[in-house]
Tab-separated table of C-alpha atoms in Angstrom:
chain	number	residue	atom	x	y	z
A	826	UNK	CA	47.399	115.318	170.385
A	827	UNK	CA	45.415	117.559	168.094
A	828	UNK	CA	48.431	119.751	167.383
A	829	UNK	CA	50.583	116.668	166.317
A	830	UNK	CA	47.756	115.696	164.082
A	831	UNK	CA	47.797	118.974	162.367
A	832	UNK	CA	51.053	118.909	162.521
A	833	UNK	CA	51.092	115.508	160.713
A	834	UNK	CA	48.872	117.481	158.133
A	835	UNK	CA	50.638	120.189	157.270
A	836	UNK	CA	53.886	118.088	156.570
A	837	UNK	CA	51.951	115.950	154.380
A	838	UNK	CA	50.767	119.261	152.622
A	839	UNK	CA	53.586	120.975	152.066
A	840	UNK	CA	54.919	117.531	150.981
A	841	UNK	CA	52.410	117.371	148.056
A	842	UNK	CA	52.689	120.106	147.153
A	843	UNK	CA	56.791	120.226	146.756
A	844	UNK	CA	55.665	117.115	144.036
A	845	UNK	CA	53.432	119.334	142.488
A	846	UNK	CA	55.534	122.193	141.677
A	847	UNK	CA	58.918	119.937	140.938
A	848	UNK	CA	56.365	117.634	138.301
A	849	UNK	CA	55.434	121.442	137.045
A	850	UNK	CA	58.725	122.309	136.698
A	851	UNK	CA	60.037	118.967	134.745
A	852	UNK	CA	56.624	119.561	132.516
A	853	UNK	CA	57.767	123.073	131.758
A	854	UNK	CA	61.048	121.789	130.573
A	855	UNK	CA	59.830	119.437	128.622
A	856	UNK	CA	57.453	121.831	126.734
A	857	UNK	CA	60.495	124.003	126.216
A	858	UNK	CA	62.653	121.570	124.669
A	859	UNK	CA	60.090	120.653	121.917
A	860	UNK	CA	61.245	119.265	118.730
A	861	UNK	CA	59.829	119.831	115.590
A	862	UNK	CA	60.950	117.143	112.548
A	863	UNK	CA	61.782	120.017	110.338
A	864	UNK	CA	64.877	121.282	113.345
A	865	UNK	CA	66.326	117.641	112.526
A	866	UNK	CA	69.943	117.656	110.538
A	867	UNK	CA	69.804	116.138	107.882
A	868	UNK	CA	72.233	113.386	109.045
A	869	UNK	CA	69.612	112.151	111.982
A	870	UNK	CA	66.743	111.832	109.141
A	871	UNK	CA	69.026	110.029	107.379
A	872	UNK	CA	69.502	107.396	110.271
A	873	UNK	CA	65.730	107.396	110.710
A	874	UNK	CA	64.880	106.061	107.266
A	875	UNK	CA	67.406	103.319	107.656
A	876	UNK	CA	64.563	101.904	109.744
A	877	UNK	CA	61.451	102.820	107.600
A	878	UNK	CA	60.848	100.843	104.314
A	879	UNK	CA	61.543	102.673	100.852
A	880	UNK	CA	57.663	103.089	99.851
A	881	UNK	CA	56.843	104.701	103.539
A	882	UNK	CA	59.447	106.692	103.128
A	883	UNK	CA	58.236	108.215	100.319
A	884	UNK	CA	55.055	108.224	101.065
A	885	UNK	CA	55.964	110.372	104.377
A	886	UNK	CA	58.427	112.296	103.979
A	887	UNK	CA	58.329	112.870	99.657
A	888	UNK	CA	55.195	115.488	99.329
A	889	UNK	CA	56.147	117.640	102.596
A	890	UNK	CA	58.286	120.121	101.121
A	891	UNK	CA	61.100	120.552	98.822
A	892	UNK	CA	63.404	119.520	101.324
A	893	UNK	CA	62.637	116.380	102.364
A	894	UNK	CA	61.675	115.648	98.636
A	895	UNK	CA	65.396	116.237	97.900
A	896	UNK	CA	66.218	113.965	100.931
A	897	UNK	CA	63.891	111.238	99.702
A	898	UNK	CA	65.047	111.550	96.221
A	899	UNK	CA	69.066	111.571	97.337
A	900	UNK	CA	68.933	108.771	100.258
A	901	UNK	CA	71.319	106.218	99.870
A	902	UNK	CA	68.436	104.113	101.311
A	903	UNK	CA	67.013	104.108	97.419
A	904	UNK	CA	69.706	101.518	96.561
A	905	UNK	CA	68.007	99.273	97.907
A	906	UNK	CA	63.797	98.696	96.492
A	907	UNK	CA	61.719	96.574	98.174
A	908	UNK	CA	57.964	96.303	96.611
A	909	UNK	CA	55.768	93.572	98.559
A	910	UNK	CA	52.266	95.418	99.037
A	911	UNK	CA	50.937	98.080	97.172
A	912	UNK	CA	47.949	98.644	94.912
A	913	UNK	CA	48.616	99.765	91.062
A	914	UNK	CA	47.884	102.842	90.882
A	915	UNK	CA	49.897	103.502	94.298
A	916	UNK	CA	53.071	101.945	92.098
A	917	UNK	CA	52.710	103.984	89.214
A	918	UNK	CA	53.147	107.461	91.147
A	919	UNK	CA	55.612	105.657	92.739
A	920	UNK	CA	57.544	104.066	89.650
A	921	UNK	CA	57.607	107.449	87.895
A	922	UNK	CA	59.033	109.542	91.230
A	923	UNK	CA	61.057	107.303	92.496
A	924	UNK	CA	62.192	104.372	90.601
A	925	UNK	CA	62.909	105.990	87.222
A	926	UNK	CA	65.335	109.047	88.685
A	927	UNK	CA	66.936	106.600	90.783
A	928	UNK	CA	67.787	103.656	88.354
A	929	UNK	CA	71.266	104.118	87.899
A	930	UNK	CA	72.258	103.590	91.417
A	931	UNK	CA	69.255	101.187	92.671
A	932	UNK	CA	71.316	97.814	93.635
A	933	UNK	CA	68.603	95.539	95.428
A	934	UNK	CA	65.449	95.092	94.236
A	935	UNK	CA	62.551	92.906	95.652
A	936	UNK	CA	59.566	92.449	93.340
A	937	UNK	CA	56.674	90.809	94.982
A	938	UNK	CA	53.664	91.853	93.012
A	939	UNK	CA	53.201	89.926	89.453
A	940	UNK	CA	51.924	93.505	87.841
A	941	UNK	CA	55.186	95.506	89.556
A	942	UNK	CA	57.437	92.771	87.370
A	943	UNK	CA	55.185	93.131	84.468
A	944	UNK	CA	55.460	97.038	84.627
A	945	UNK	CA	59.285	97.467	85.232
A	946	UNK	CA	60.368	94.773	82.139
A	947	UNK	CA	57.748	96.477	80.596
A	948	UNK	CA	60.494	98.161	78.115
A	949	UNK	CA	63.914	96.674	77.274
A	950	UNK	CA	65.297	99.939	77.671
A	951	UNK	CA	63.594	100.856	81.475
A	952	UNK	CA	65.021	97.441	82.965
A	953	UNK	CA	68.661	98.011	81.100
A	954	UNK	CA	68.916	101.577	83.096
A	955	UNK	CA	69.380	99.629	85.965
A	956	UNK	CA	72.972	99.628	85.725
A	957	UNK	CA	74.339	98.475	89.132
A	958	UNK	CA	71.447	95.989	90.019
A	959	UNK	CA	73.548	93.323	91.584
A	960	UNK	CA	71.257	91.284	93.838
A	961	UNK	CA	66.913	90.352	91.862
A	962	UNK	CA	63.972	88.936	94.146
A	963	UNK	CA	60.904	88.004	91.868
A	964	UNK	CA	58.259	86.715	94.294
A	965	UNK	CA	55.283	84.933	93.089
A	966	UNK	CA	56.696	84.549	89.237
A	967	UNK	CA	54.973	82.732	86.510
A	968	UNK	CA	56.574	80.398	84.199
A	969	UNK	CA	55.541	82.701	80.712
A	970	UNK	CA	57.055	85.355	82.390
A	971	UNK	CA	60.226	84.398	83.254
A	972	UNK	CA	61.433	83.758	79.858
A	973	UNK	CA	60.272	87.367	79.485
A	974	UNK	CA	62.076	88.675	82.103
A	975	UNK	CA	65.536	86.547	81.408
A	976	UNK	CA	65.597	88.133	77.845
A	977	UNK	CA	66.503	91.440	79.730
A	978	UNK	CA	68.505	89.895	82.886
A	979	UNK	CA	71.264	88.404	80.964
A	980	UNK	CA	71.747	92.200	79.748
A	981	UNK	CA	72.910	93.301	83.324
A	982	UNK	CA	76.430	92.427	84.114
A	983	UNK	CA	76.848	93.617	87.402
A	984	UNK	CA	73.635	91.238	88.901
A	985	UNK	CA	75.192	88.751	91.018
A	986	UNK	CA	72.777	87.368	93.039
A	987	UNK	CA	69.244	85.917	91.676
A	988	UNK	CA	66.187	84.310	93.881
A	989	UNK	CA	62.792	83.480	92.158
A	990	UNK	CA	59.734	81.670	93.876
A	991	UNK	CA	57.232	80.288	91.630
A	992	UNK	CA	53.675	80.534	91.374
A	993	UNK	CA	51.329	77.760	89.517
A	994	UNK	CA	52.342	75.320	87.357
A	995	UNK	CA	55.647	75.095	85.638
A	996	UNK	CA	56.033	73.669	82.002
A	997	UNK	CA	60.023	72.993	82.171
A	998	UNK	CA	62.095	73.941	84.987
A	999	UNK	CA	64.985	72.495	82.834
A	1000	UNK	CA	64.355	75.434	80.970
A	1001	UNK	CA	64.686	77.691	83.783
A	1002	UNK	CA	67.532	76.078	84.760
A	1003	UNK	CA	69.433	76.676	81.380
A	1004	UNK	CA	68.776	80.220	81.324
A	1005	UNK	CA	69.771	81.086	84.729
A	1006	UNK	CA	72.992	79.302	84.011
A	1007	UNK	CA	73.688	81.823	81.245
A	1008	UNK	CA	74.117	84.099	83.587
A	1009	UNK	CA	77.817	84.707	83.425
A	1010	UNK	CA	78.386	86.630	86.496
A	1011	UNK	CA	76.076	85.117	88.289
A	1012	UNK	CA	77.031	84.012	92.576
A	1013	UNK	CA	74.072	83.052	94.451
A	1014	UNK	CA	70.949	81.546	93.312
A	1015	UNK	CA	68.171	80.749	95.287
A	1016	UNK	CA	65.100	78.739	93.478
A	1017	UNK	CA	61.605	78.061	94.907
A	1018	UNK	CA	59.104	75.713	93.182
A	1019	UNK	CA	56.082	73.380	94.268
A	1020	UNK	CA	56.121	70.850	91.402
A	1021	UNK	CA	58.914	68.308	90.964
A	1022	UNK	CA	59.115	68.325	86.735
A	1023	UNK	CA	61.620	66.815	83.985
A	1024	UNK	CA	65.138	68.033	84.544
A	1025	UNK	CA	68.507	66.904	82.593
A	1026	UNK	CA	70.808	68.336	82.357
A	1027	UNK	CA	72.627	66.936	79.722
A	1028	UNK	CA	73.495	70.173	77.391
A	1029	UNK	CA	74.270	72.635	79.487
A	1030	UNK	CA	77.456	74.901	79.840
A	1031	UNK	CA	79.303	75.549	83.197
A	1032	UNK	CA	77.949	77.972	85.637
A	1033	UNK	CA	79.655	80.430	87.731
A	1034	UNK	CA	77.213	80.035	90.819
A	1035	UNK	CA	78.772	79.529	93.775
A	1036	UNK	CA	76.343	79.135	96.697
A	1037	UNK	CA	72.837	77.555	95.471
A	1038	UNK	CA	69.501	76.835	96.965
A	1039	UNK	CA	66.355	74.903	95.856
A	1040	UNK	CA	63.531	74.596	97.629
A	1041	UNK	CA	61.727	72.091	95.646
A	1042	UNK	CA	61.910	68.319	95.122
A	1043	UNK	CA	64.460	67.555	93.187
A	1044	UNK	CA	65.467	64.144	91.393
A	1045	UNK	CA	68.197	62.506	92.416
A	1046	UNK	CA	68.594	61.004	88.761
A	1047	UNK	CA	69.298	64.398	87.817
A	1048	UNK	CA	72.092	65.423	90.878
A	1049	UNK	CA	74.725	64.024	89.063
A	1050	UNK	CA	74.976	66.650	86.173
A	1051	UNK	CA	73.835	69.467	88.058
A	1052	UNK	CA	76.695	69.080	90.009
A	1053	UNK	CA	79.151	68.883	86.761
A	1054	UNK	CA	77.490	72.122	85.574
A	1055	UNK	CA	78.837	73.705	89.142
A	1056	UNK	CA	82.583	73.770	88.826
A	1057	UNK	CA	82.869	76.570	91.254
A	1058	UNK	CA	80.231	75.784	93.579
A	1059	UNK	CA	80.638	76.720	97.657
A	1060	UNK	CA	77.431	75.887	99.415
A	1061	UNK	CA	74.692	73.955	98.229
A	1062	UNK	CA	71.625	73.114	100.007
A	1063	UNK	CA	68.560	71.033	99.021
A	1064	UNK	CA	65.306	70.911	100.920
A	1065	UNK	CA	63.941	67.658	98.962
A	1066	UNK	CA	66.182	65.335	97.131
A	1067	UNK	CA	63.968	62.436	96.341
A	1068	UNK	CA	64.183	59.274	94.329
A	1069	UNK	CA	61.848	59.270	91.757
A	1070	UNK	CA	60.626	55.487	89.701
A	1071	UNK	CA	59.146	57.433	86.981
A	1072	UNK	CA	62.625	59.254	85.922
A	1073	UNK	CA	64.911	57.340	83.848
A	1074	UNK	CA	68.817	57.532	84.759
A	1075	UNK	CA	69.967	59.969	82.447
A	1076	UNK	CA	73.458	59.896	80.458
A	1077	UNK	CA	75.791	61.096	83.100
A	1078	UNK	CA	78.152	63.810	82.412
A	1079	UNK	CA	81.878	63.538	83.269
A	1080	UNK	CA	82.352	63.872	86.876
A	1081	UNK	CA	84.448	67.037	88.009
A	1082	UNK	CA	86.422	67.776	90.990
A	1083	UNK	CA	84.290	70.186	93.524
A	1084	UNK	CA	87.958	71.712	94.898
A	1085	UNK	CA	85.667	74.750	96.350
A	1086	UNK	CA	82.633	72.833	97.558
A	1087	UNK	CA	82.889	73.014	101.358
A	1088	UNK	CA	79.153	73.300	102.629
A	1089	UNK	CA	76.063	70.237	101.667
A	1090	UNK	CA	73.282	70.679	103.604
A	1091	UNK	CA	70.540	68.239	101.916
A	1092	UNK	CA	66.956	66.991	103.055
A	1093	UNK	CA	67.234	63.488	101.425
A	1094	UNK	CA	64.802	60.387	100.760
A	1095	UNK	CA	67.162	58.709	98.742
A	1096	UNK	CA	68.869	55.110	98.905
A	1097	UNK	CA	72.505	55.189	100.926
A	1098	UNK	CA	73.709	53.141	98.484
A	1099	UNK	CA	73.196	55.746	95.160
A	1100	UNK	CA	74.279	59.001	97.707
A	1101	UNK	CA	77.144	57.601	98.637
A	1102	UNK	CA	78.590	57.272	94.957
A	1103	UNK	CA	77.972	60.893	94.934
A	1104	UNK	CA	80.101	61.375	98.102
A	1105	UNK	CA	83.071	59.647	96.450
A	1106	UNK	CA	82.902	61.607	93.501
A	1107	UNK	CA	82.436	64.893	94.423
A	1108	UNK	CA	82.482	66.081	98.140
A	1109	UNK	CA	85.741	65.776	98.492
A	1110	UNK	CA	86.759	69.322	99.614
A	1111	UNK	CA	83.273	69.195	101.900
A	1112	UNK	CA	83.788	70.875	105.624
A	1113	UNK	CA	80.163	71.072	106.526
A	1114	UNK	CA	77.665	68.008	105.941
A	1115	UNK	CA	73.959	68.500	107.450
A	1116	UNK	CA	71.734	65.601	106.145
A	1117	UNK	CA	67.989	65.010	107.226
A	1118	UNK	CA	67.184	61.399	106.395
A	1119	UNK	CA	63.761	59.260	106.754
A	1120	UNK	CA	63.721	55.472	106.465
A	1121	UNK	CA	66.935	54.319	104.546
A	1122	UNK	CA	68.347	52.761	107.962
A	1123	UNK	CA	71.654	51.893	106.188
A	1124	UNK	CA	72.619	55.420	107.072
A	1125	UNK	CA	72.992	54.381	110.513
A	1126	UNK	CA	76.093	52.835	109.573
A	1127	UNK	CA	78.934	54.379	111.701
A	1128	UNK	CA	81.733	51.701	110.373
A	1129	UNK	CA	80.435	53.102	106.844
A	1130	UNK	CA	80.327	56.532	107.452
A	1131	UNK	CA	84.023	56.210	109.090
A	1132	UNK	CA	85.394	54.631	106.060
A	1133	UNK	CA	83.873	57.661	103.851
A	1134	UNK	CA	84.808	60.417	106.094
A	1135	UNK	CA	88.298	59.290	106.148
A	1136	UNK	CA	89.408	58.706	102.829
A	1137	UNK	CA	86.801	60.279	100.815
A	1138	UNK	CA	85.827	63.684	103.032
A	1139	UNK	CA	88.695	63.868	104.839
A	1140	UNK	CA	88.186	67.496	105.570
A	1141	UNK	CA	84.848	67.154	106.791
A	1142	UNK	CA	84.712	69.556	110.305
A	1143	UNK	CA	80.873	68.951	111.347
A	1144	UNK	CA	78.952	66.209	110.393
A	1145	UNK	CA	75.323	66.990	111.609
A	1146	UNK	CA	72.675	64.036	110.536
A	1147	UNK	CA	68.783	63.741	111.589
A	1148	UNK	CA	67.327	60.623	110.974
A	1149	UNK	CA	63.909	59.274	111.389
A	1150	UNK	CA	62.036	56.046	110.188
A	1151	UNK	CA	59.156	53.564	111.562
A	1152	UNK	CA	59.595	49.907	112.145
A	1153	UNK	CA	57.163	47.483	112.183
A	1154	UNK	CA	58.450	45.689	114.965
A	1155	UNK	CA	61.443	46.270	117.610
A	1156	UNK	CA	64.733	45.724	116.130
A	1157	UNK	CA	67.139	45.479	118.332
A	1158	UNK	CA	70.046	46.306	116.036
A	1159	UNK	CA	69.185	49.832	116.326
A	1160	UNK	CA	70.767	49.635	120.083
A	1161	UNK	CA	74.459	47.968	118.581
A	1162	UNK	CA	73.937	50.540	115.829
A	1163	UNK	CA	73.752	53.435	118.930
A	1164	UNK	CA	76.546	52.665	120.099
A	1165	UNK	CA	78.865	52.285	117.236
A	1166	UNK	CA	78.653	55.878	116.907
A	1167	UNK	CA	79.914	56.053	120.125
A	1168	UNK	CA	83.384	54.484	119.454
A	1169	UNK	CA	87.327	56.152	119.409
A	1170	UNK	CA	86.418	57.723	116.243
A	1171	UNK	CA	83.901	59.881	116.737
A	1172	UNK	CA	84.715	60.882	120.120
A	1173	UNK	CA	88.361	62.192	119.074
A	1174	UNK	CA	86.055	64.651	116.152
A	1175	UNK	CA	83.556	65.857	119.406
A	1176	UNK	CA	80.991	64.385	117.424
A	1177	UNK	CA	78.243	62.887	119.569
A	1178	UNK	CA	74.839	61.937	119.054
A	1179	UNK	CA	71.319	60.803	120.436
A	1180	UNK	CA	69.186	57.725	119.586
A	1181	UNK	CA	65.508	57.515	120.603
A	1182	UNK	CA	63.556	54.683	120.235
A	1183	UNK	CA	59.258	54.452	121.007
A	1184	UNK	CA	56.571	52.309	120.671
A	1185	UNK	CA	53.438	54.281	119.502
A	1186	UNK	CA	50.391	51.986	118.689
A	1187	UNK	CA	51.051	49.208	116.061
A	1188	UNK	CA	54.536	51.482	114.764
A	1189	UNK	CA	57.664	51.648	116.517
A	1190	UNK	CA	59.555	55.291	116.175
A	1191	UNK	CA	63.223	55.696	115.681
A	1192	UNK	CA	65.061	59.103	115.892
A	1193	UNK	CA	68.588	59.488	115.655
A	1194	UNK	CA	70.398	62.799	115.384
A	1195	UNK	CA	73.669	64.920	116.038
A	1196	UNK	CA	74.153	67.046	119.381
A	1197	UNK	CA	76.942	69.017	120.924
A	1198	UNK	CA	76.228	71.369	120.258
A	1199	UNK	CA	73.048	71.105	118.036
A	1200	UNK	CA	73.008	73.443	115.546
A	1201	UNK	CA	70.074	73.327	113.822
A	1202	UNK	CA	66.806	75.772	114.128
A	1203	UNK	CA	64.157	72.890	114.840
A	1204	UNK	CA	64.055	70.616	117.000
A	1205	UNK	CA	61.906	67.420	118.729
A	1206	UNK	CA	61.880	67.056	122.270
A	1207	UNK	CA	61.555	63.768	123.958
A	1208	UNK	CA	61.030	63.230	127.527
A	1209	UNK	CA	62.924	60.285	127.673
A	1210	UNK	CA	65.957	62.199	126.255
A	1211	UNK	CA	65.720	64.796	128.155
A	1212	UNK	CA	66.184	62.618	131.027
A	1213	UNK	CA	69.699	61.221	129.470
A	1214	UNK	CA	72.139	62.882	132.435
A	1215	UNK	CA	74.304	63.647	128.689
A	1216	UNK	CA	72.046	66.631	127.550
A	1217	UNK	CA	71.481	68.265	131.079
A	1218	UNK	CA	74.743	69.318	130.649
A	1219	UNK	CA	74.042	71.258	127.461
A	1220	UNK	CA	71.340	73.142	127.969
A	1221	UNK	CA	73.430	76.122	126.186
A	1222	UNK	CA	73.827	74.395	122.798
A	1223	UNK	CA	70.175	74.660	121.994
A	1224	UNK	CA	70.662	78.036	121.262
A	1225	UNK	CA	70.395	78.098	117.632
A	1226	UNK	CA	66.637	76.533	117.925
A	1227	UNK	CA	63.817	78.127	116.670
A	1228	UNK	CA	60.988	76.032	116.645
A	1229	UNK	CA	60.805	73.397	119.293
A	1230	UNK	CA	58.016	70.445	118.844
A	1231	UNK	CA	57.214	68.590	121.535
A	1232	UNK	CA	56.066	65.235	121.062
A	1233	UNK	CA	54.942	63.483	123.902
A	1234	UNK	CA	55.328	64.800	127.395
A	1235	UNK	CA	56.441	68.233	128.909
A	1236	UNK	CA	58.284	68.865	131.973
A	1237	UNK	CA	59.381	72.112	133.988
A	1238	UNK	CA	62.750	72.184	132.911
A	1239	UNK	CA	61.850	72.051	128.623
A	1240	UNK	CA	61.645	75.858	128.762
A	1241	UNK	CA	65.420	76.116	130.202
A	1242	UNK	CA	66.800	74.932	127.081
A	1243	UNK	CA	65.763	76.853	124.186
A	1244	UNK	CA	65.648	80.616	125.086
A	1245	UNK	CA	65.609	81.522	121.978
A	1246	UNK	CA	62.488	79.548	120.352
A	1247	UNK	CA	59.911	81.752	118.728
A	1248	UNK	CA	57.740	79.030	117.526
A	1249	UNK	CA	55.969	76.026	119.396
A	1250	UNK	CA	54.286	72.701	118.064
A	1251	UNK	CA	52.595	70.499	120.470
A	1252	UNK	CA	51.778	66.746	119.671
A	1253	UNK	CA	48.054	65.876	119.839
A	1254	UNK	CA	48.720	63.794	122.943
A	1255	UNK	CA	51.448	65.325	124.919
A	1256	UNK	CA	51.099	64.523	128.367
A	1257	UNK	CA	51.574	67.672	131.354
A	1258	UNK	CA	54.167	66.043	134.041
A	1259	UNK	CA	54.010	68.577	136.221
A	1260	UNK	CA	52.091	72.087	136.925
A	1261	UNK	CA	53.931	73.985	135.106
């Protein structure tokens, strides 16, 4: 018995120790097939600051030695500039090594930092070096500055794409407007702005942008001509077109025919009855409508919708609408109104839809909004729709969410639906169904 104990013993010895030695052995090899950064070819460095930002580049790899100081200084990563964070005197060093040798070939450039803009169209002749900018970012602008700034922009012909978020107050964004319009080879535009202020456009010339976005409330009174001064406009989206009573209808321009307009995505609290004269006259050529609506229940009107889709966007491929509103008391035309959209019509396009209706306190809740697939990145979730035997068959069309509120209660099966969400509201009284 004793001997098969030690037996036992020395097995389990010798066994340990065969771990030993083999873990040894794989340690040895790994010591011996240590790397140092400076055995790297150039051509894997290169594919390693393809994932590093331009400044840490610089600041890592720029003072080690001549050779990476070439490879800093020669990177096709230094086409593209982007300055968010970093203290003056850290910019300065870095304007003078970096940014100066490398105008002429620089073709993206972020500025993020008031002080950075302030430095670099500092000089008319520093700014005009930059000779195959085509795509601006200026973060956190202020309105003196950007007439500055423009003076020098219109110089660069090859700059083809332009976004600008504003800080503070804004004396005339019809200014701003007219100036970026100037820009003759201008594509995209991409305008950010807190304050809704006077806008025209009455004067203006055409522009060549073709794919705009403002993030901003915008007057409807002034949609009109901005869309004549757009001849060759592609995609247009507007986060807050509103009706304002203190703007007076302006003197419309001459309407013109959008022929290359094929994408309107629009967040809108304006009157069915003034939008859809805009419908008629210019979207046309539209493939792609996405509208977020609250109140105006008149766009619940399939039999009106129908009539415009056929004979006034007859090319019209996805029609995606949101709409939300609060009633005073139950109406039930709301449920006829449901199921118009469900008639011969829509169901030959694959366009389908959900209606939710709820009674919260002394308000009564309406949501209506497009689905199969749903396509958009947010998105409310209902209990009572989720129990509609319609949706649990398309669990894999709420891919493209990215932030999922839920209102009032949560069950098991919610997290099935959006894999991809990233971002989670919950309603100050959602209710827990089940323990989960």
């Amino acid at each position: 018995m004793q001997r098969t104990k030690r037996k036992e013993n020395d097995m389990v010895q010798i066994s340990n120790s065969n771990k030993k030695q083999k873990l040894e052995n794989q340690i040895t090899t790994i010591n011996s097939n240590k790397y140092y950064l400076e055995d790297l070819a150039n051509e894997i460095l290169y594919e390693i600051f393809e994932y590093l930002d331009v400044y840490d580049i610089y600041k890592g790899f720029y003072n080690l030695n001549n050779r990476f100081q070439n490879l800093a200084i020669n990177s096709n990563i230094l086409t593209k500039i982007n300055i968010s964070t970093i203290s003056k005197s850290n910019f300065e060093d870095y304007y003078h090594n970096i940014l100066i040798p490398n105008q002429s070939q620089i073709n993206f450039l972020r500025l993020s930092n008031p002080f950075v803009a302030e430095i670099i169209f500092a000089e008319a002749h520093l700014i005009l070096n930059f000779i195959r900018l085509e795509t601006i970012i200026l973060d956190n602008v202020r309105d003196k500055n950007f007439n500055k700034f423009f003076d020098y922009l219109i110089c660069l012909t090859t700059l083809h794409a332009i976004t600008i978020s504003f800080a503070g107050h804004i004396s005339s964004l019809d200014i701003i407007f007219s100036l970026i319009f100037r820009l003759s080879t201008l594509k995209y535009c991409k305008i950010e702005y807190q304050q809704l202020l006077f806008i025209d456009f009455i004067n203006y010339d055409s522009s060549s942008i073709e794919y705009l976005i403002i993030n901003g409330r915008f007057p409807f009174s002034a949609f009109h001509n901005l869309l004549c001064c757009l001849p060759k406009l592609q995609h247009l989206s507007i986060n807050s077109l509103v009706n304002c009573d203190d703007y007076r209808e302006r003197n419309q321009l001459s309407s013109i025919q959008l022929k290359y307009l094929k994408h309107v995505s629009l967040k809108l609290d304006v009157h069915f009855d003034k939008f859809e004269k805009i419908i008629k006259e210019f979207f046309y050529h539209i493939q792609i409508l996405r509208l977020t609506i609250e109140c105006d229940d008149r766009y619940l009107d399939a039999k009106r919708w129908q009539q415009l889709i056929l004979f006034h966007m007859s090319y019209l491929r996805i029609f995606d609408i949101n709409h939300q509103g609060f009633l005073r008391e139950i109406d039930l035309r709301y449920r006829y109104i449901n199921k118009q959209f469900y008639s011969s019509f829509w169901n030959e396009k694959k366009w389908f839809f959900i209606y939710y209706y709820e009674s919260k306190r002394q308000f009564n809740f309406e949501t209506f909004y497009s689905t199969r697939p749903y396509r958009r990145k947010d998105y409310m979730y209902y209990t009572e729709i989720d129990e509609k035997p319609g949706l649990h068959h398309q669990r894999e069309n709420f891919k493209s969410v990215k932030h999922l509120y839920i209102a009032r209660k949560i069950k098991p099966n919610c997290r099935n639906y959006f894999s991809n969400v990233n971002q989670l509201t919950i309603g100050y009284d959602v209710e827990i169904l089940d323990d989960d």
